[in-house]
Structures are given as structure tokens and as C-alpha cells.
PDB file of C-alpha atoms in Angstrom:
ATOM      1  CA  MET A 684      28.990  14.600 -24.548  1.00  0.00           C
ATOM      2  CA  GLY A 685      25.798  13.675 -22.404  1.00  0.00           C
ATOM      3  CA  LYS A 686      22.702  15.625 -22.753  1.00  0.00           C
ATOM      4  CA  ARG A 687      22.788  19.386 -22.394  1.00  0.00           C
ATOM      5  CA  LEU A 688      21.518  21.121 -19.598  1.00  0.00           C
ATOM      6  CA  TRP A 689      21.195  24.685 -18.697  1.00  0.00           C
ATOM      7  CA  VAL A 690      20.130  26.564 -15.646  1.00  0.00           C
ATOM      8  CA  GLU A 691      18.375  30.262 -15.491  1.00  0.00           C
ATOM      9  CA  ARG A 692      17.169  32.582 -12.795  1.00  0.00           C
ATOM     10  CA  ASN A 693      13.779  32.948 -11.671  1.00  0.00           C
ATOM     11  CA  LYS A 694      12.965  36.711 -10.238  1.00  0.00           C
ATOM     12  CA  ASP A 695      11.889  35.162  -6.810  1.00  0.00           C
ATOM     13  CA  GLY A 696      15.619  33.849  -6.569  1.00  0.00           C
ATOM     14  CA  SER A 697      15.398  30.397  -6.806  1.00  0.00           C
ATOM     15  CA  TRP A 698      16.284  28.578 -10.222  1.00  0.00           C
ATOM     16  CA  ASP A 699      15.089  26.063 -12.555  1.00  0.00           C
ATOM     17  CA  ALA A 700      16.932  23.478 -14.755  1.00  0.00           C
ATOM     18  CA  PHE A 701      16.009  22.211 -18.217  1.00  0.00           C
ATOM     19  CA  SER A 702      17.115  19.606 -20.433  1.00  0.00           C
ATOM     20  CA  ASP A 703      17.172  19.575 -24.332  1.00  0.00           C
ATOM     21  CA  GLU A 704      14.558  16.752 -23.830  1.00  0.00           C
ATOM     22  CA  GLY A 705      12.131  19.053 -21.751  1.00  0.00           C
ATOM     23  CA  ALA A 706      12.791  18.014 -18.051  1.00  0.00           C
ATOM     24  CA  HIS A 707      12.498  20.552 -15.670  1.00  0.00           C
ATOM     25  CA  ILE A 708      13.589  20.836 -11.964  1.00  0.00           C
ATOM     26  CA  LYS A 709      13.642  23.509  -9.717  1.00  0.00           C
ATOM     27  CA  PHE A 710      16.226  24.154  -7.253  1.00  0.00           C
ATOM     28  CA  GLY A 711      17.987  26.892  -4.722  1.00  0.00           C
ATOM     29  CA  LYS A 712      18.575  27.700  -1.500  1.00  0.00           C
ATOM     30  CA  GLY A 713      15.413  28.234  -0.362  1.00  0.00           C
ATOM     31  CA  LYS A 714      13.004  26.442   2.335  1.00  0.00           C
ATOM     32  CA  GLY A 715      11.507  23.812   0.530  1.00  0.00           C
ATOM     33  CA  GLN A 716      14.011  23.969  -2.385  1.00  0.00           C
ATOM     34  CA  PHE A 717      16.961  21.460  -3.339  1.00  0.00           C
ATOM     35  CA  SER A 718      19.985  22.460  -2.973  1.00  0.00           C
ATOM     36  CA  PRO A 719      22.920  21.878  -5.537  1.00  0.00           C
ATOM     37  CA  GLY A 720      24.179  19.823  -2.905  1.00  0.00           C
ATOM     38  CA  ASP A 721      20.658  17.889  -2.587  1.00  0.00           C
ATOM     39  CA  LEU A 722      20.994  16.792  -6.102  1.00  0.00           C
ATOM     40  CA  MET A 723      24.214  15.263  -6.275  1.00  0.00           C
ATOM     41  CA  LYS A 724      22.253  13.081  -3.114  1.00  0.00           C
ATOM     42  CA  VAL A 725      19.437  12.906  -5.427  1.00  0.00           C
ATOM     43  CA  ALA A 726      21.435  11.890  -8.808  1.00  0.00           C
ATOM     44  CA  LEU A 727      23.190   9.163  -6.472  1.00  0.00           C
ATOM     45  CA  SER A 728      19.820   7.916  -5.031  1.00  0.00           C
ATOM     46  CA  ALA A 729      18.205   8.015  -8.382  1.00  0.00           C
ATOM     47  CA  CYS A 730      21.175   6.323 -10.340  1.00  0.00           C
ATOM     48  CA  GLY A 731      21.064   3.483  -7.866  1.00  0.00           C
ATOM     49  CA  ALA A 732      17.087   3.069  -8.049  1.00  0.00           C
ATOM     50  CA  LEU A 733      17.560   3.555 -11.858  1.00  0.00           C
ATOM     51  CA  SER A 734      20.375   0.695 -11.808  1.00  0.00           C
ATOM     52  CA  SER A 735      18.774  -1.707  -9.556  1.00  0.00           C
ATOM     53  CA  GLN A 736      15.027  -1.676 -11.156  1.00  0.00           C
ATOM     54  CA  PHE A 737      15.645  -4.690 -13.252  1.00  0.00           C
ATOM     55  CA  ALA A 738      17.065  -7.050 -10.437  1.00  0.00           C
ATOM     56  CA  ILE A 739      14.172  -5.817  -8.094  1.00  0.00           C
ATOM     57  CA  GLU A 740      11.520  -6.174 -10.478  1.00  0.00           C
ATOM     58  CA  HIS A 741      12.800  -9.669 -11.941  1.00  0.00           C
ATOM     59  CA  ALA A 742      12.362 -10.873  -8.430  1.00  0.00           C
ATOM     60  CA  LEU A 743       9.304  -9.137  -6.765  1.00  0.00           C
ATOM     61  CA  GLY A 744       7.233  -8.057  -9.706  1.00  0.00           C
ATOM     62  CA  GLU A 745       6.852  -5.103 -12.330  1.00  0.00           C
ATOM     63  CA  GLY A 746       6.178  -2.123 -10.457  1.00  0.00           C
ATOM     64  CA  LYS A 747       8.672  -2.798  -7.753  1.00  0.00           C
ATOM     65  CA  GLY A 748      11.617  -0.827  -6.683  1.00  0.00           C
ATOM     66  CA  ALA A 749      13.866   0.503  -3.942  1.00  0.00           C
ATOM     67  CA  LYS A 750      13.656   3.205  -1.579  1.00  0.00           C
ATOM     68  CA  ILE A 751      17.210   4.741  -1.476  1.00  0.00           C
ATOM     69  CA  VAL A 752      18.565   7.062   1.279  1.00  0.00           C
ATOM     70  CA  ALA A 753      21.719   9.415   0.068  1.00  0.00           C
ATOM     71  CA  ASP A 754      23.323  11.482   2.532  1.00  0.00           C
ATOM     72  CA  GLY A 755      26.929  12.929   2.694  1.00  0.00           C
ATOM     73  CA  THR A 756      29.604  14.434   5.017  1.00  0.00           C
ATOM     74  CA  TYR A 757      29.756  18.160   4.099  1.00  0.00           C
ATOM     75  CA  ASP A 758      33.297  19.917   4.841  1.00  0.00           C
ATOM     76  CA  ASP A 759      33.022  23.873   5.681  1.00  0.00           C
ATOM     77  CA  ALA A 760      36.827  24.327   5.124  1.00  0.00           C
ATOM     78  CA  SER A 761      37.067  22.641   1.901  1.00  0.00           C
ATOM     79  CA  ASP A 762      33.645  23.337   0.937  1.00  0.00           C
ATOM     80  CA  SER A 763      33.274  19.916  -0.853  1.00  0.00           C
ATOM     81  CA  TYR A 764      31.762  16.639   0.254  1.00  0.00           C
ATOM     82  CA  LEU A 765      34.167  14.112   2.104  1.00  0.00           C
ATOM     83  CA  ASN A 766      32.061  11.134   1.439  1.00  0.00           C
ATOM     84  CA  PHE A 767      28.364   9.597   0.273  1.00  0.00           C
ATOM     85  CA  SER A 768      26.517   6.839   1.720  1.00  0.00           C
ATOM     86  CA  GLU A 769      23.801   5.200   0.800  1.00  0.00           C
ATOM     87  CA  GLN A 770      21.233   2.950   2.302  1.00  0.00           C
ATOM     88  CA  VAL A 771      19.068   0.799  -0.342  1.00  0.00           C
ATOM     89  CA  VAL A 772      16.062  -0.770   0.935  1.00  0.00           C
ATOM     90  CA  VAL A 773      14.011  -3.309  -0.528  1.00  0.00           C
ATOM     91  CA  ASP A 774      10.564  -3.800   0.558  1.00  0.00           C
ATOM     92  CA  ALA A 775      10.766  -7.669  -0.123  1.00  0.00           C
ATOM     93  CA  THR A 776       7.303  -7.987   2.391  1.00  0.00           C
ATOM     94  CA  ASP A 777       4.943  -9.421   0.345  1.00  0.00           C
ATOM     95  CA  ALA A 778       6.975 -11.760  -1.416  1.00  0.00           C
ATOM     96  CA  ASP A 779       7.601 -14.214   1.154  1.00  0.00           C
ATOM     97  CA  LEU A 780      10.999 -15.156   0.169  1.00  0.00           C
ATOM     98  CA  SER A 781      13.216 -17.016   1.762  1.00  0.00           C
ATOM     99  CA  GLU A 782      16.359 -15.984   3.715  1.00  0.00           C
ATOM    100  CA  GLU A 783      18.260 -17.963   0.317  1.00  0.00           C
ATOM    101  CA  ASP A 784      16.242 -15.642  -2.018  1.00  0.00           C
ATOM    102  CA  ALA A 785      16.400 -12.441   0.036  1.00  0.00           C
ATOM    103  CA  ALA A 786      20.064 -12.807   0.412  1.00  0.00           C
ATOM    104  CA  LYS A 787      20.644 -13.541  -3.387  1.00  0.00           C
ATOM    105  CA  LEU A 788      18.366 -10.341  -4.094  1.00  0.00           C
ATOM    106  CA  LYS A 789      20.715  -8.412  -1.923  1.00  0.00           C
ATOM    107  CA  GLU A 790      23.736  -9.560  -3.943  1.00  0.00           C
ATOM    108  CA  ARG A 791      22.419  -9.024  -7.250  1.00  0.00           C
ATOM    109  CA  VAL A 792      20.874  -5.700  -6.316  1.00  0.00           C
ATOM    110  CA  THR A 793      24.278  -4.320  -5.265  1.00  0.00           C
ATOM    111  CA  ARG A 794      25.662  -6.099  -7.977  1.00  0.00           C
ATOM    112  CA  HIS A 795      23.423  -4.246 -10.916  1.00  0.00           C
ATOM    113  CA  ILE A 796      24.515  -0.838  -8.949  1.00  0.00           C
ATOM    114  CA  GLU A 797      27.943  -1.591  -8.819  1.00  0.00           C
ATOM    115  CA  LYS A 798      28.354  -2.085 -12.138  1.00  0.00           C
ATOM    116  CA  SER A 799      25.636   0.087 -13.626  1.00  0.00           C
ATOM    117  CA  CYS A 800      25.563   3.308 -11.516  1.00  0.00           C
ATOM    118  CA  THR A 801      27.528   5.996 -13.604  1.00  0.00           C
ATOM    119  CA  VAL A 802      27.168   8.506 -10.471  1.00  0.00           C
ATOM    120  CA  MET A 803      28.248   6.202  -7.863  1.00  0.00           C
ATOM    121  CA  HIS A 804      31.396   5.614 -10.625  1.00  0.00           C
ATOM    122  CA  THR A 805      31.869   9.314 -10.723  1.00  0.00           C
ATOM    123  CA  TYR A 806      31.747  10.287  -7.267  1.00  0.00           C
ATOM    124  CA  GLU A 807      34.201   7.678  -6.405  1.00  0.00           C
ATOM    125  CA  GLN A 808      37.174   8.776  -8.721  1.00  0.00           C
ATOM    126  CA  GLU A 809      38.591  12.470  -9.021  1.00  0.00           C
ATOM    127  CA  THR A 810      36.789  14.659 -11.569  1.00  0.00           C
ATOM    128  CA  PRO A 811      37.859  17.313 -13.628  1.00  0.00           C
ATOM    129  CA  VAL A 812      35.774  20.111 -14.320  1.00  0.00           C
ATOM    130  CA  ARG A 813      36.692  22.791 -17.027  1.00  0.00           C
ATOM    131  CA  MET A 814      34.719  25.837 -16.631  1.00  0.00           C
ATOM    132  CA  SER A 815      34.682  28.742 -18.652  1.00  0.00           C
ATOM    133  CA  VAL A 816      33.204  32.630 -18.051  1.00  0.00           C
ATOM    134  CA  THR A 817      31.826  34.297 -20.589  1.00  0.00           C
ATOM    135  CA  VAL A 818      30.089  37.900 -20.512  1.00  0.00           C
ATOM    136  CA  ARG A 819      28.189  39.155 -23.321  1.00  0.00           C
ATOM    137  CA  LYS A 820      27.917  42.634 -24.126  1.00  0.00           C
TER     138      LYS A 820
END
């Protein structure tokens, strides 16, 4: 099993997500809050960012990274996302890369994400969810 996470409702209607390791994020359906669907896209983008970090820093220097934008096609009828798209943009304007070096970096970033992004791998397959409900009295 992975890291244990849980969510708790706040009096203002928003929610907080926590991990055993002390991570925290606020979410909900209100203005300025991430929805659960938004968090799915954040997870995809974040996974791509972390998966590509080594390749980008190796080519461009420490602290460099990609801007990754994720979007999805939501289907009201099934209340689910039909697909996701991800645009990875590496700003190498300061690096003065040749066309060949830019193409190699693009290939390396793609390979790193395709090999290491657990979220992308999960979204690409059917992923069963087991749920149990307990009502404490």
C-alpha cells in the first residue's frame, strides 16, 4: 500500500487533505479551490514534472524544470473524464541549445515521463477502486 491519506470537512464547506508525513492541501467546489477533478490534473502534471526533472536539470542546470499544463475532457453522462491531455514546455531559451540538442532533450524528457510517471500509467489502464463505508455510532 502507498502513503495513508485522509480528508476532513471544514466548517466553511471546504475540505483539507492530509498525509501521515505532514503534507496538506485545501480543496472543495468553491471559488479559488481545487476540485477533485482539478487534483487529478494536478497529479498528472506533478508526476510529469518530477519524472522529467533529472533530464531537464542534466541538460539545463540545477533548478530548471518544465511547465506542464494538464486538461481533460469531462463527460456529464458518465460523470467521468474521457481523457487527459498534457503539454510539457521546457524553457531552454537561456541554454543556447542546437536543434539537435533540443531534439535530444525532448526525447529524453518524453522517455523519462513515459517510464516513470505512475499517475499517467494508472490513468492509462482501468483502475478498480474498492470502497467500504462505516457509520460509527
